[in-house]
Short mmCIF file of C-alpha atoms in Angstrom, two decimals:
data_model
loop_
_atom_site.label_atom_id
_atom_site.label_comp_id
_atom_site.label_asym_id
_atom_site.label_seq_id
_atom_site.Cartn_x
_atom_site.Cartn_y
_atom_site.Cartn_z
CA UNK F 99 -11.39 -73.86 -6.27
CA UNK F 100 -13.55 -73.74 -3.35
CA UNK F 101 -16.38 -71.02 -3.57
CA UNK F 102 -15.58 -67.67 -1.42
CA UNK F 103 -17.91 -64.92 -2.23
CA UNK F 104 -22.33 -65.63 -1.77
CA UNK F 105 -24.45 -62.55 -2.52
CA UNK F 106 -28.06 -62.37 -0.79
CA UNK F 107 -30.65 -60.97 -2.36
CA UNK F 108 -34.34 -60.01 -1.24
CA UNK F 109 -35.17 -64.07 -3.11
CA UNK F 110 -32.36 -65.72 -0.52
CA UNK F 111 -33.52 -64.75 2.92
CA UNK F 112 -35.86 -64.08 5.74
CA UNK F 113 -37.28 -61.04 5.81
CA UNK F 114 -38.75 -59.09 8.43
CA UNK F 115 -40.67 -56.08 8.12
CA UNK F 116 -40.00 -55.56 4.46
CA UNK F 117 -41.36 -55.96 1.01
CA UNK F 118 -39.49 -56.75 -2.42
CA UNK F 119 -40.22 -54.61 -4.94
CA UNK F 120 -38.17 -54.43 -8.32
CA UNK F 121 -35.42 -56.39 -6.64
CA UNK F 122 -34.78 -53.94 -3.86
CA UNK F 123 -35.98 -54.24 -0.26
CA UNK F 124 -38.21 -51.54 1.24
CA UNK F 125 -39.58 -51.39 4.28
CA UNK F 126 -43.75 -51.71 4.96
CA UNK F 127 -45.99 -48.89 5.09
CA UNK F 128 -45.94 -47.60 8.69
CA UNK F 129 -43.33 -49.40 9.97
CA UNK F 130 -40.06 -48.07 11.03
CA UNK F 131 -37.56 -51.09 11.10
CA UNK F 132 -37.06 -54.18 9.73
CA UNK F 133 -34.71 -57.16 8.85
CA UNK F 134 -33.25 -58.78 6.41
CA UNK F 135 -31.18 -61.66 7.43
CA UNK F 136 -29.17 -64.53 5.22
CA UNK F 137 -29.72 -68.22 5.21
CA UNK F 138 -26.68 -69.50 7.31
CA UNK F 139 -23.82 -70.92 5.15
CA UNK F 140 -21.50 -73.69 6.13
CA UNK F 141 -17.74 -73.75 4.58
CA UNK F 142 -14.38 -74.76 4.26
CA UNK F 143 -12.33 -73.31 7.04
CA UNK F 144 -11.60 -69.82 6.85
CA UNK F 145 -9.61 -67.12 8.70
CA UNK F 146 -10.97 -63.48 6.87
CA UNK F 147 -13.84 -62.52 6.12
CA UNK F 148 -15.42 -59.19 4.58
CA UNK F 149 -18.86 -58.36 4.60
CA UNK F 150 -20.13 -55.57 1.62
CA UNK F 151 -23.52 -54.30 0.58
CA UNK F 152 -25.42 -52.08 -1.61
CA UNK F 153 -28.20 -49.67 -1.54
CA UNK F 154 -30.20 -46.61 -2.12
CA UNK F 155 -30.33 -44.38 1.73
CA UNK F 156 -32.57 -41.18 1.26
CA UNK F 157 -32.04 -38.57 3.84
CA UNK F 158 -32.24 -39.78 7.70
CA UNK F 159 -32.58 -43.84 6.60
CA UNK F 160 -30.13 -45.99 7.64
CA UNK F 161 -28.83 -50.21 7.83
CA UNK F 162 -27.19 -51.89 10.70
CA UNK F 163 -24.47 -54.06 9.10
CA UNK F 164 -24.29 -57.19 11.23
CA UNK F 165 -22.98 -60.69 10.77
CA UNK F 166 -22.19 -63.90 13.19
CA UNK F 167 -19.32 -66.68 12.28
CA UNK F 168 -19.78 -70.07 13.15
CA UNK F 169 -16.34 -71.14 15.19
CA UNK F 170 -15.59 -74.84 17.17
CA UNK F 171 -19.01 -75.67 16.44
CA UNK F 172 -20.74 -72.43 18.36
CA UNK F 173 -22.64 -69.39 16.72
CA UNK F 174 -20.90 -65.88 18.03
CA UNK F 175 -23.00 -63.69 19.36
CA UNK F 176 -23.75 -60.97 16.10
CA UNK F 177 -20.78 -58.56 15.03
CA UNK F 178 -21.66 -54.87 13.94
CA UNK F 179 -19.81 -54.21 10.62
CA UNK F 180 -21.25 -50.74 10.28
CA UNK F 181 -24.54 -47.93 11.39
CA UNK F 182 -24.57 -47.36 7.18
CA UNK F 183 -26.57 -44.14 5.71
CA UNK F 184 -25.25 -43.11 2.70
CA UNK F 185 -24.72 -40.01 3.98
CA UNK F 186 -21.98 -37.99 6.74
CA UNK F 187 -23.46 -39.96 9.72
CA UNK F 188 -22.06 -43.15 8.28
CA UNK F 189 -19.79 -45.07 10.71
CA UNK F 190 -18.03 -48.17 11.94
CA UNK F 191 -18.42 -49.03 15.44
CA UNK F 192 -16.15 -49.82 17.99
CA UNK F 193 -16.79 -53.12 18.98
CA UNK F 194 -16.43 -55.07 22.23
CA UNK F 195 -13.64 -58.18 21.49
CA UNK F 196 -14.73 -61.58 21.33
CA UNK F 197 -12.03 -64.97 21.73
CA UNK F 198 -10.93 -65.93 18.82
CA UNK F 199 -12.19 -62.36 16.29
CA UNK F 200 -11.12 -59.24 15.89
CA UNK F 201 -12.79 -56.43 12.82
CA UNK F 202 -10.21 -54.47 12.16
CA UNK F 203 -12.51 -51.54 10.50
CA UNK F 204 -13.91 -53.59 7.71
CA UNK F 205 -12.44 -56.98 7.63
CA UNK F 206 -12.73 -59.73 10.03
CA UNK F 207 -10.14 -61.78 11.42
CA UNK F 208 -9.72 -65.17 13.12
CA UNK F 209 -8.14 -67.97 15.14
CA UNK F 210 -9.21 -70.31 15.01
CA UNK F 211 -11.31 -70.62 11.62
CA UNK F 212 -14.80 -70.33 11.32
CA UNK F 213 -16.80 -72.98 8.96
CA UNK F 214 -19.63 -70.68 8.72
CA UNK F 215 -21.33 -67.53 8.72
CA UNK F 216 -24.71 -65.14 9.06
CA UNK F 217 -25.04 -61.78 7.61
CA UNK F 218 -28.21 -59.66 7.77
CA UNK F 219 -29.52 -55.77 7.47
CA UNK F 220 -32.12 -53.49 9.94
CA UNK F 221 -33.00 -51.02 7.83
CA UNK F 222 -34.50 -48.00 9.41
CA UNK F 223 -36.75 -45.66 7.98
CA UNK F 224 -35.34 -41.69 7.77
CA UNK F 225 -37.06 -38.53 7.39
CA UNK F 226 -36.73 -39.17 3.15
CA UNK F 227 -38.44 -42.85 3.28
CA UNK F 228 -36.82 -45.60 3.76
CA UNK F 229 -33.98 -47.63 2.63
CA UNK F 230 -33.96 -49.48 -0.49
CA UNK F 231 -31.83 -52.40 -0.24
CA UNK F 232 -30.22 -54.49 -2.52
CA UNK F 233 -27.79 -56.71 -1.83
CA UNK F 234 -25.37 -58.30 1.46
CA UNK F 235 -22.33 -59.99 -0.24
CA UNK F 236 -19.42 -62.00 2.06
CA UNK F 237 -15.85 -63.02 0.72
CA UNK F 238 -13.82 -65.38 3.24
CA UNK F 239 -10.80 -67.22 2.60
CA UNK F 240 -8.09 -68.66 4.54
CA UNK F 241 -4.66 -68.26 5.97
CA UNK F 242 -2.77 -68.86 2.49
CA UNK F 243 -5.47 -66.46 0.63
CA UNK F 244 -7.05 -67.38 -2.94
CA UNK F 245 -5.89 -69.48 -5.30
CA UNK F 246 -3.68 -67.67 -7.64
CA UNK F 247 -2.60 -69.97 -9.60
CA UNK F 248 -2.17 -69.90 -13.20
CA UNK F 249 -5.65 -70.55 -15.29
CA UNK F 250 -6.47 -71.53 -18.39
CA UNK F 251 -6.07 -68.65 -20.64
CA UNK F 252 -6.91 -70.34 -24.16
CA UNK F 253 -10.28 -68.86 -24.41
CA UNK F 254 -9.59 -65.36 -23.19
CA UNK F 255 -8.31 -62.30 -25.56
CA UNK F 256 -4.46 -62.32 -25.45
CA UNK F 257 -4.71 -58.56 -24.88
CA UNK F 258 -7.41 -56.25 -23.82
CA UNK F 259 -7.26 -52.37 -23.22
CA UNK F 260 -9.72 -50.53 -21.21
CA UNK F 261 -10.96 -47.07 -22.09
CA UNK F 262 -10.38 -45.75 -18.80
CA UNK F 263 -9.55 -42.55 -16.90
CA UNK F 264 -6.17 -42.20 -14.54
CA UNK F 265 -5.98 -39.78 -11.71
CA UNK F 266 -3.05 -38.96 -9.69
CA UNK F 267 -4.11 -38.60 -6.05
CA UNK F 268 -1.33 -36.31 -4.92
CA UNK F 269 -2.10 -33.63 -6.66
CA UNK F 270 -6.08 -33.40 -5.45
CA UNK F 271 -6.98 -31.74 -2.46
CA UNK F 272 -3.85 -31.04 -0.38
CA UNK F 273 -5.26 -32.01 3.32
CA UNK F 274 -6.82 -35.89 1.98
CA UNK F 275 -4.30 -36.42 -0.90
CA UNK F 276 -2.17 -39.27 0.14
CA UNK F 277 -5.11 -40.81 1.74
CA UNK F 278 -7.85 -40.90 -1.15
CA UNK F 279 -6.28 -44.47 -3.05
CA UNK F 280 -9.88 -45.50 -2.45
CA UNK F 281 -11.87 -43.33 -3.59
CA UNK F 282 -9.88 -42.28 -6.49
CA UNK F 283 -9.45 -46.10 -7.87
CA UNK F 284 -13.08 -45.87 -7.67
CA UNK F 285 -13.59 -42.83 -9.68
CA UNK F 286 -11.58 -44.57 -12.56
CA UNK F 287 -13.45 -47.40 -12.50
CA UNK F 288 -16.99 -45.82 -12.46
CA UNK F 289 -16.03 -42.99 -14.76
CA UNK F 290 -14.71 -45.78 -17.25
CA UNK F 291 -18.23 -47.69 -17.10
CA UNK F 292 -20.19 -44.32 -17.32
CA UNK F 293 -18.01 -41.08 -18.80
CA UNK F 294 -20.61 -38.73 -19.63
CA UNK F 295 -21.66 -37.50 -16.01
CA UNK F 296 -17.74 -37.85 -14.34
CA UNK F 297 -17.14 -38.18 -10.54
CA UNK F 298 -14.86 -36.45 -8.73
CA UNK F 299 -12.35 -38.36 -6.34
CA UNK F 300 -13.22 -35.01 -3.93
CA UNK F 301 -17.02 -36.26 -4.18
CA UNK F 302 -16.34 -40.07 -3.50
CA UNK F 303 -14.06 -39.25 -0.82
CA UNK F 304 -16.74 -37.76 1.07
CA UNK F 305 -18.91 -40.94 0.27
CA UNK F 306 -16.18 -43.42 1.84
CA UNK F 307 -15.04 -41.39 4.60
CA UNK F 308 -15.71 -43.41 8.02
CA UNK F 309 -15.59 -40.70 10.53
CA UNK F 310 -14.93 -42.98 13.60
CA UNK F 311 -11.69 -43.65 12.04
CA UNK F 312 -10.85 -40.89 9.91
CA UNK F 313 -10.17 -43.30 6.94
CA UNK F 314 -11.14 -43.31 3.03
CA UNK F 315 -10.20 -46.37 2.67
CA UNK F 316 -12.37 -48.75 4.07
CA UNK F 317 -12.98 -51.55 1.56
CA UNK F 318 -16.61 -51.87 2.36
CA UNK F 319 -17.67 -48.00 2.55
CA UNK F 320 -16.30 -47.86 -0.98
CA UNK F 321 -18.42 -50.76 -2.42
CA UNK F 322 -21.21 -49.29 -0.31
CA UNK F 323 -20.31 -45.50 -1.94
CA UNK F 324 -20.60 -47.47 -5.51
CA UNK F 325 -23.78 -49.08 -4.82
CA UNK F 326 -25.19 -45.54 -3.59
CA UNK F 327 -24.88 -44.84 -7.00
CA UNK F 328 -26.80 -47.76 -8.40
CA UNK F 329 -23.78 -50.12 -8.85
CA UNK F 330 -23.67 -53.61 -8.09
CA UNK F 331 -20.32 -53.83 -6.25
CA UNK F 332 -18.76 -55.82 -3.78
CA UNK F 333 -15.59 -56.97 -2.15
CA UNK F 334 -13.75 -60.23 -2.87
CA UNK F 335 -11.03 -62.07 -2.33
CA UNK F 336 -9.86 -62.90 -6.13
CA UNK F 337 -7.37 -64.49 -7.66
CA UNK F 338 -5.53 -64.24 -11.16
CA UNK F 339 -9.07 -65.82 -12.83
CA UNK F 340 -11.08 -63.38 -11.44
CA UNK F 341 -9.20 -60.69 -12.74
CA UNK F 342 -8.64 -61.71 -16.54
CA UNK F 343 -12.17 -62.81 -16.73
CA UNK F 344 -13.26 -58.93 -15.47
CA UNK F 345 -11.11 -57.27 -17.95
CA UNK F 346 -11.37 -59.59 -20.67
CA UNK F 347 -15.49 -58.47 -20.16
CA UNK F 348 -14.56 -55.07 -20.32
CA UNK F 349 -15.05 -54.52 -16.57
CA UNK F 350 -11.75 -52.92 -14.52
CA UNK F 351 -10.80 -54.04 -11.53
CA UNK F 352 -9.38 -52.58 -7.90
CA UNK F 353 -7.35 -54.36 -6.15
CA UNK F 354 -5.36 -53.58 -2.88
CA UNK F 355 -1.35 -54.03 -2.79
CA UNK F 356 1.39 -53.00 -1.11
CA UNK F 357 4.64 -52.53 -2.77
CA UNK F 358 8.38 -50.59 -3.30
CA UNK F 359 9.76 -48.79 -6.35
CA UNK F 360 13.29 -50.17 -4.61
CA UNK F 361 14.28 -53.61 -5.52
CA UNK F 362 16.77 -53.16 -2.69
CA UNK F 363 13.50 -52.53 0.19
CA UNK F 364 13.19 -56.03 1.89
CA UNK F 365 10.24 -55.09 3.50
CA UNK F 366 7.81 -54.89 0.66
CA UNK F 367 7.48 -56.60 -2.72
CA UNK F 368 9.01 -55.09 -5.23
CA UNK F 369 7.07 -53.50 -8.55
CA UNK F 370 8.85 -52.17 -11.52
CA UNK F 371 7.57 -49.53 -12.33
CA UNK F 372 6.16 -48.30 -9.47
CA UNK F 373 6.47 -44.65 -8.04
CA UNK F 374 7.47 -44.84 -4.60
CA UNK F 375 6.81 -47.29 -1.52
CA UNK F 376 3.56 -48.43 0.23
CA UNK F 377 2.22 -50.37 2.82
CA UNK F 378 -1.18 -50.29 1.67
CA UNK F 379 -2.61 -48.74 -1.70
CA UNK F 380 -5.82 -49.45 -4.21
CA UNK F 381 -5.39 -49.44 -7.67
CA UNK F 382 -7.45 -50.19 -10.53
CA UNK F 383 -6.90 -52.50 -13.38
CA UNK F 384 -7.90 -51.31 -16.59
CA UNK F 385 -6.24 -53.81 -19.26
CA UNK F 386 -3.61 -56.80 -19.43
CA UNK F 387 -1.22 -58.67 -22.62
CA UNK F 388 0.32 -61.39 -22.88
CA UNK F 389 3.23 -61.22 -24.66
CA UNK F 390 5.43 -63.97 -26.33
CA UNK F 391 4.13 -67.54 -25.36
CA UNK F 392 1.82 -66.84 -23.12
CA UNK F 393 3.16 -67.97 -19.89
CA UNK F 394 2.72 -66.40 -16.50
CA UNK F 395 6.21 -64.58 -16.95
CA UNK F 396 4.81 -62.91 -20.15
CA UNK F 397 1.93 -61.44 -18.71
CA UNK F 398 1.59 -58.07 -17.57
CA UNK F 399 -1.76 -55.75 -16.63
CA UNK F 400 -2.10 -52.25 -17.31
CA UNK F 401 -3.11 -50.07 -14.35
CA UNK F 402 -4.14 -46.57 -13.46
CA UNK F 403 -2.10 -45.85 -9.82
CA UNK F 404 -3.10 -43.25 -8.59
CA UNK F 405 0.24 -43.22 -6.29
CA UNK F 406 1.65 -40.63 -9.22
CA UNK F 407 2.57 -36.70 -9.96
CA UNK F 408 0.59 -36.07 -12.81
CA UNK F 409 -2.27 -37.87 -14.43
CA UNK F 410 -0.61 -39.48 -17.01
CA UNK F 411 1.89 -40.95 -15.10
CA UNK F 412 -0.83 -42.10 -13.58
CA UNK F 413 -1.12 -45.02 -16.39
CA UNK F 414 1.08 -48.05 -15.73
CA UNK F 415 1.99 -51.17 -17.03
CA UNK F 416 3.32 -54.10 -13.98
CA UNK F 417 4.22 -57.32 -14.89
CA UNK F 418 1.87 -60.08 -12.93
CA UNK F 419 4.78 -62.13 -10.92
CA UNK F 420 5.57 -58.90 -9.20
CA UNK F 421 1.80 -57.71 -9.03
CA UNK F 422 1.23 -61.14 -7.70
CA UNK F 423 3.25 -60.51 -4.97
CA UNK F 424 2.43 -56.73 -4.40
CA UNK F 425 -1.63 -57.99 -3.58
CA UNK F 426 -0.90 -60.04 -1.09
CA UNK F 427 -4.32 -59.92 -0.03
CA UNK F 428 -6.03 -60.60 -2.60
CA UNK F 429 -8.83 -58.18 -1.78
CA UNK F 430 -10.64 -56.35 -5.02
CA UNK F 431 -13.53 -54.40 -5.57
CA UNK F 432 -15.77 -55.72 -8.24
CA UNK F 433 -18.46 -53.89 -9.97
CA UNK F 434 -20.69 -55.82 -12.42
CA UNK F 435 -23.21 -53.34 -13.43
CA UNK F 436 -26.12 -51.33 -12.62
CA UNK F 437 -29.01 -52.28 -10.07
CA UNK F 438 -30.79 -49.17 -10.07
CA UNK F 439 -30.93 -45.98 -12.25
CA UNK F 440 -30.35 -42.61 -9.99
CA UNK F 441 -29.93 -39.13 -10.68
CA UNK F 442 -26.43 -37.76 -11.58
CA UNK F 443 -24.63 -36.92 -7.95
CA UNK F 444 -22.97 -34.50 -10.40
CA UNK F 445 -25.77 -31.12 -11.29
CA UNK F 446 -25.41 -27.84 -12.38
CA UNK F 447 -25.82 -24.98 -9.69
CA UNK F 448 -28.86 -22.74 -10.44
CA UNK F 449 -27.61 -19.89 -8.25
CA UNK F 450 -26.49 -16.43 -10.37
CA UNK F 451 -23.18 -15.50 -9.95
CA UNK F 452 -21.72 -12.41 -11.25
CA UNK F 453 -17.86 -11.02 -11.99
CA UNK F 454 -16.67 -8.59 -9.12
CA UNK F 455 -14.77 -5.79 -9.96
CA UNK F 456 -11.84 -7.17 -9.44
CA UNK F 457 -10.25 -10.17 -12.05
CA UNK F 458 -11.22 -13.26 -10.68
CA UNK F 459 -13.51 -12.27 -8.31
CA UNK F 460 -17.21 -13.52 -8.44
CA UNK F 461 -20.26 -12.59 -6.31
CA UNK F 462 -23.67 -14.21 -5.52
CA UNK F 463 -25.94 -16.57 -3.70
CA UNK F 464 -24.17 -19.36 -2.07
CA UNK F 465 -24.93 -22.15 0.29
CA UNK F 466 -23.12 -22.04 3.65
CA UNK F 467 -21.33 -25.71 4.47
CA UNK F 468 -20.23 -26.51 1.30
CA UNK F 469 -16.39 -27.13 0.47
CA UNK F 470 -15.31 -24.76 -2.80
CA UNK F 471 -12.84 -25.21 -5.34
CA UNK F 472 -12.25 -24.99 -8.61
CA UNK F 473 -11.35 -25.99 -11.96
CA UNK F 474 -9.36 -25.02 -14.84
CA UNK F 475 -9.91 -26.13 -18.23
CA UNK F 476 -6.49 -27.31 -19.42
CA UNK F 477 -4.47 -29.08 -22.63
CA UNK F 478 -4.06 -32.67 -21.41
CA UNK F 479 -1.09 -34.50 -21.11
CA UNK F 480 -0.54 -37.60 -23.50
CA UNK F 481 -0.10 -40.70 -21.69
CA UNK F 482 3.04 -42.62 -22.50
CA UNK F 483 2.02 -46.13 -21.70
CA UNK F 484 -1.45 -46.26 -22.53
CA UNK F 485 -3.22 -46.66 -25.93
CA UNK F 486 -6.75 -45.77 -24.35
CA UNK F 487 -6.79 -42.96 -22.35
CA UNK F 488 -9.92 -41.46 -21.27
CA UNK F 489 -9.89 -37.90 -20.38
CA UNK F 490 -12.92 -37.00 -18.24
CA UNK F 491 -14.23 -33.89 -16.11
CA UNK F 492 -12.27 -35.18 -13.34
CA UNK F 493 -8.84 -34.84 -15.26
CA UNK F 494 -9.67 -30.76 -14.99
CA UNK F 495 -6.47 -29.28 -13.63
CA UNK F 496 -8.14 -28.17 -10.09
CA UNK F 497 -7.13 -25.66 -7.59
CA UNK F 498 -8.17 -25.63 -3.99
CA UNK F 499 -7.09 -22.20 -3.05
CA UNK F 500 -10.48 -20.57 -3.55
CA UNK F 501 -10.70 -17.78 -0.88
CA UNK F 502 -14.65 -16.86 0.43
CA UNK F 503 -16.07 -13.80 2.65
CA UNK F 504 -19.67 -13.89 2.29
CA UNK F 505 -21.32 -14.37 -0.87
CA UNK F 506 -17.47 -13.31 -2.61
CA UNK F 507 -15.62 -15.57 -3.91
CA UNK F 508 -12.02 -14.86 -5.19
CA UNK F 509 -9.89 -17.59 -7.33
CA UNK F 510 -6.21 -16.75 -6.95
CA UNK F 511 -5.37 -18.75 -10.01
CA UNK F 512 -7.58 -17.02 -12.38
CA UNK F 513 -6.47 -15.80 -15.98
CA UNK F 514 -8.62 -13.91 -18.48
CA UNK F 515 -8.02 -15.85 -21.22
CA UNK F 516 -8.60 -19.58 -19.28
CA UNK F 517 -11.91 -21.24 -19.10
CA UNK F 518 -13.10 -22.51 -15.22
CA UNK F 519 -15.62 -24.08 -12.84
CA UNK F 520 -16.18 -23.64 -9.34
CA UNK F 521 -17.54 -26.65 -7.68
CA UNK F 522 -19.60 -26.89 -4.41
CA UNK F 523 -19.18 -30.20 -2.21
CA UNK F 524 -21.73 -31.03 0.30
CA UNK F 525 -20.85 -33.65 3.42
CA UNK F 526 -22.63 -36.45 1.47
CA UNK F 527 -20.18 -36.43 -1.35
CA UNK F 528 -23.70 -34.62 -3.54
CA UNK F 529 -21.63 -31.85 -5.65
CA UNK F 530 -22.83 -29.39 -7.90
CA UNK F 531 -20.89 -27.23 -10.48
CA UNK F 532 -20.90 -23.74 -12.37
CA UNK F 533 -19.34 -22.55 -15.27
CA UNK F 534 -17.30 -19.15 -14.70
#
């Protein structure tokens, strides 16, 4: 199989501007810019391609996303993926057409093929210090996508089973429900590597929202939004290998489908299983088994889909020949561990609030421009098709109904007898909570 995903690092590149340190990239005392650009790679003929990166942006710092393809034997002019900061001012840009390419928000596309390609980062210094930079990775393939077909499977487990989290996007924040598949595949699969300091899909929304388009689900924001917390995570176009070879390490997987609970839809693949219809979803990967001999008919993966009504619903088990045909792009987020250590996103809020007179009611110092809602502390539901559930913070039953005048605060759904926490979202995804 031809190779189709390179990750630069500070070691494999020109740099401009900036010092290595500890693997990341920083930029030099005084100065306010600088570069980090990748050797140029020659390939087998390709028609996508998706650029992703990681790093640490304090307040104010930002990287210009760029890259250049290398089509009928001339270098385009470079292509600006994304003005990157980590923080609300994040954006794609609209960009100008050139023959033969069009970026369509995070992926590029193209006619003819490119046999090559250039990526590189200006990192600019913010009112917080500057940038530190880890990695640029690029996935291509071609017009038939990767290679999916069936490994050799004689070394791997013949069944592995996550401990992971499931959340059901619909029933989160009523006004970004049905559009969070992103960032709430990417809360399972952080909050199954690290369950002790939970994120919220709410939090990681705000982290891969692209304002320009209004969208959460921009492939490389959410890779970016992963390696903002320290993750080494990137895009790429996979194939079946790819996928047993995560799991079987005990890393899950996203992946982005499309599919139809309705064997009768000819428009989209079908998925047994399956809630409803999509053109266009995320979903993470938590566990597969192989049942009887082994075969690609006998294999199915466990998922949590977030495309559910409750939680545990959330947990599902597809078999591969229809998931197979559901990711027809073969695009997947892949996170292979830490870079960096950083401070929970997720703190405790010092400020004092006290009971109002009134049930339910609380009153005290609170920040203006935060978003406010709350938690209650419920019995979980059992999962029917999973052995390894994972119940987290984030599986909270929450309410978003919280009503504010001032420094009052009344929760409509309070009870005396139930247990809650209010939780205050900032722009930049940075949430803080407080017991009640």
């Amino acid at each position: 199989m031809a190779q189709n995903l390179w990750k630069f690092t500070g070691e494999q590149g020109q740099l401009e501007g900036l010092q290595l340190g500890e693997g990341l990239l920083s930029l030099k005392e005084g100065l306010e810019e600088g570069r980090f650009t990748s050797e140029a790679v020659t390939t087998e003929p390709f028609h996508h391609m998706v650029v992703s990166w990681n790093g640490l942006f304090p307040p104010g710092s930002a990287a210009i996303i760029e890259g250049r393809i290398l089509q009928e034997g001339q270098w385009s002019p470079y292509i600006t993926w994304a003005h990157y900061t980590g923080g609300e001012e994040k954006t794609t840009l609209a960009q100008e057409p050139l023959p033969g390419a069009q970026l369509l928000d995070d992926e590029l596309i193209l006619d003819p093929p490119a046999r090559g390609f250039q990526v590189r980062a200006q990192l600019q210094r913010g009112q917080g210090g500057s940038p530190k930079f880890y990695q640029l990775a690029v996935t291509v393939k071609g017009d038939q996508g990767a290679d999916c077909d069936f490994p050799d499977t004689s070394q791997l487990p013949k069944r592995v089973l996550l401990p992971a989290p499931a959340y059901a996007q619909n029933i989160r924040k009523p006004a970004i429900a049905m559009e969070i598949c992103s960032p709430t595949t990417l809360a399972v699969l952080l909050n199954a590597r690290d369950p002790s300091a939970p994120h919220l899909p709410e939090s990681l929304a705000a982290r891969t929202l692209d304002p320009r388009t209004a969208i959460y689900g921009n492939w490389a924001f959410t890779m970016a939004a992963a390696g903002s917390l320290g993750y080494e995570a990137h895009v790429q176009y996979g194939h079946l290998g790819l996928l047993l070879r995560e799991l079987a390490q005990g890393r899950s997987v996203g992946i982005s489908v499309a599919y139809t609970h309705d064997p009768e839809d000819a428009k989209r693949p079908y998925l047994s299983g399956a809630m409803d219809a999509t053109d266009g979803h995320l979903l993470a990967l938590i566990g597969y088994e192989f049942e009887g001999d082994g075969g690609p008919e006998n294999l199915h993966f466990y998922a949590a889909d977030s495309y559910a009504h409750s939680d545990g619903a959330a947990y599902r088990k597809y078999p591969w020949r229809q998931l197979e045909r559901a990711w027809q792009n073969r695009a997947a987020y892949v996170i292979t561990g830490r870079y960096a250590q950083v401070p929970s996103p997720l703190e405790e809020y010092q400020g004092k609030l006290r009971p109002g007179e009134t049930p339910g009611t609380f009153q005290g110092p609170l920040p203006e421009g935060v978003e406010l809602f709350y938690s209650e502390q419920t019995t979980q539901e059992t999962p029917v098709n999973y052995e390894a559930p994972l119940i987290t913070r984030a599986n909270e039953k929450f309410h978003y109904d919280l009503q504010r005048e001032g420094d009052k605060i009344q929760l409509p759904q309070w009870k005396a007898q139930g247990s809650y926490t209010l939780y205050l979202l900032e722009k930049d995804g940075q949430t803080k909570y407080k017991k009640l």
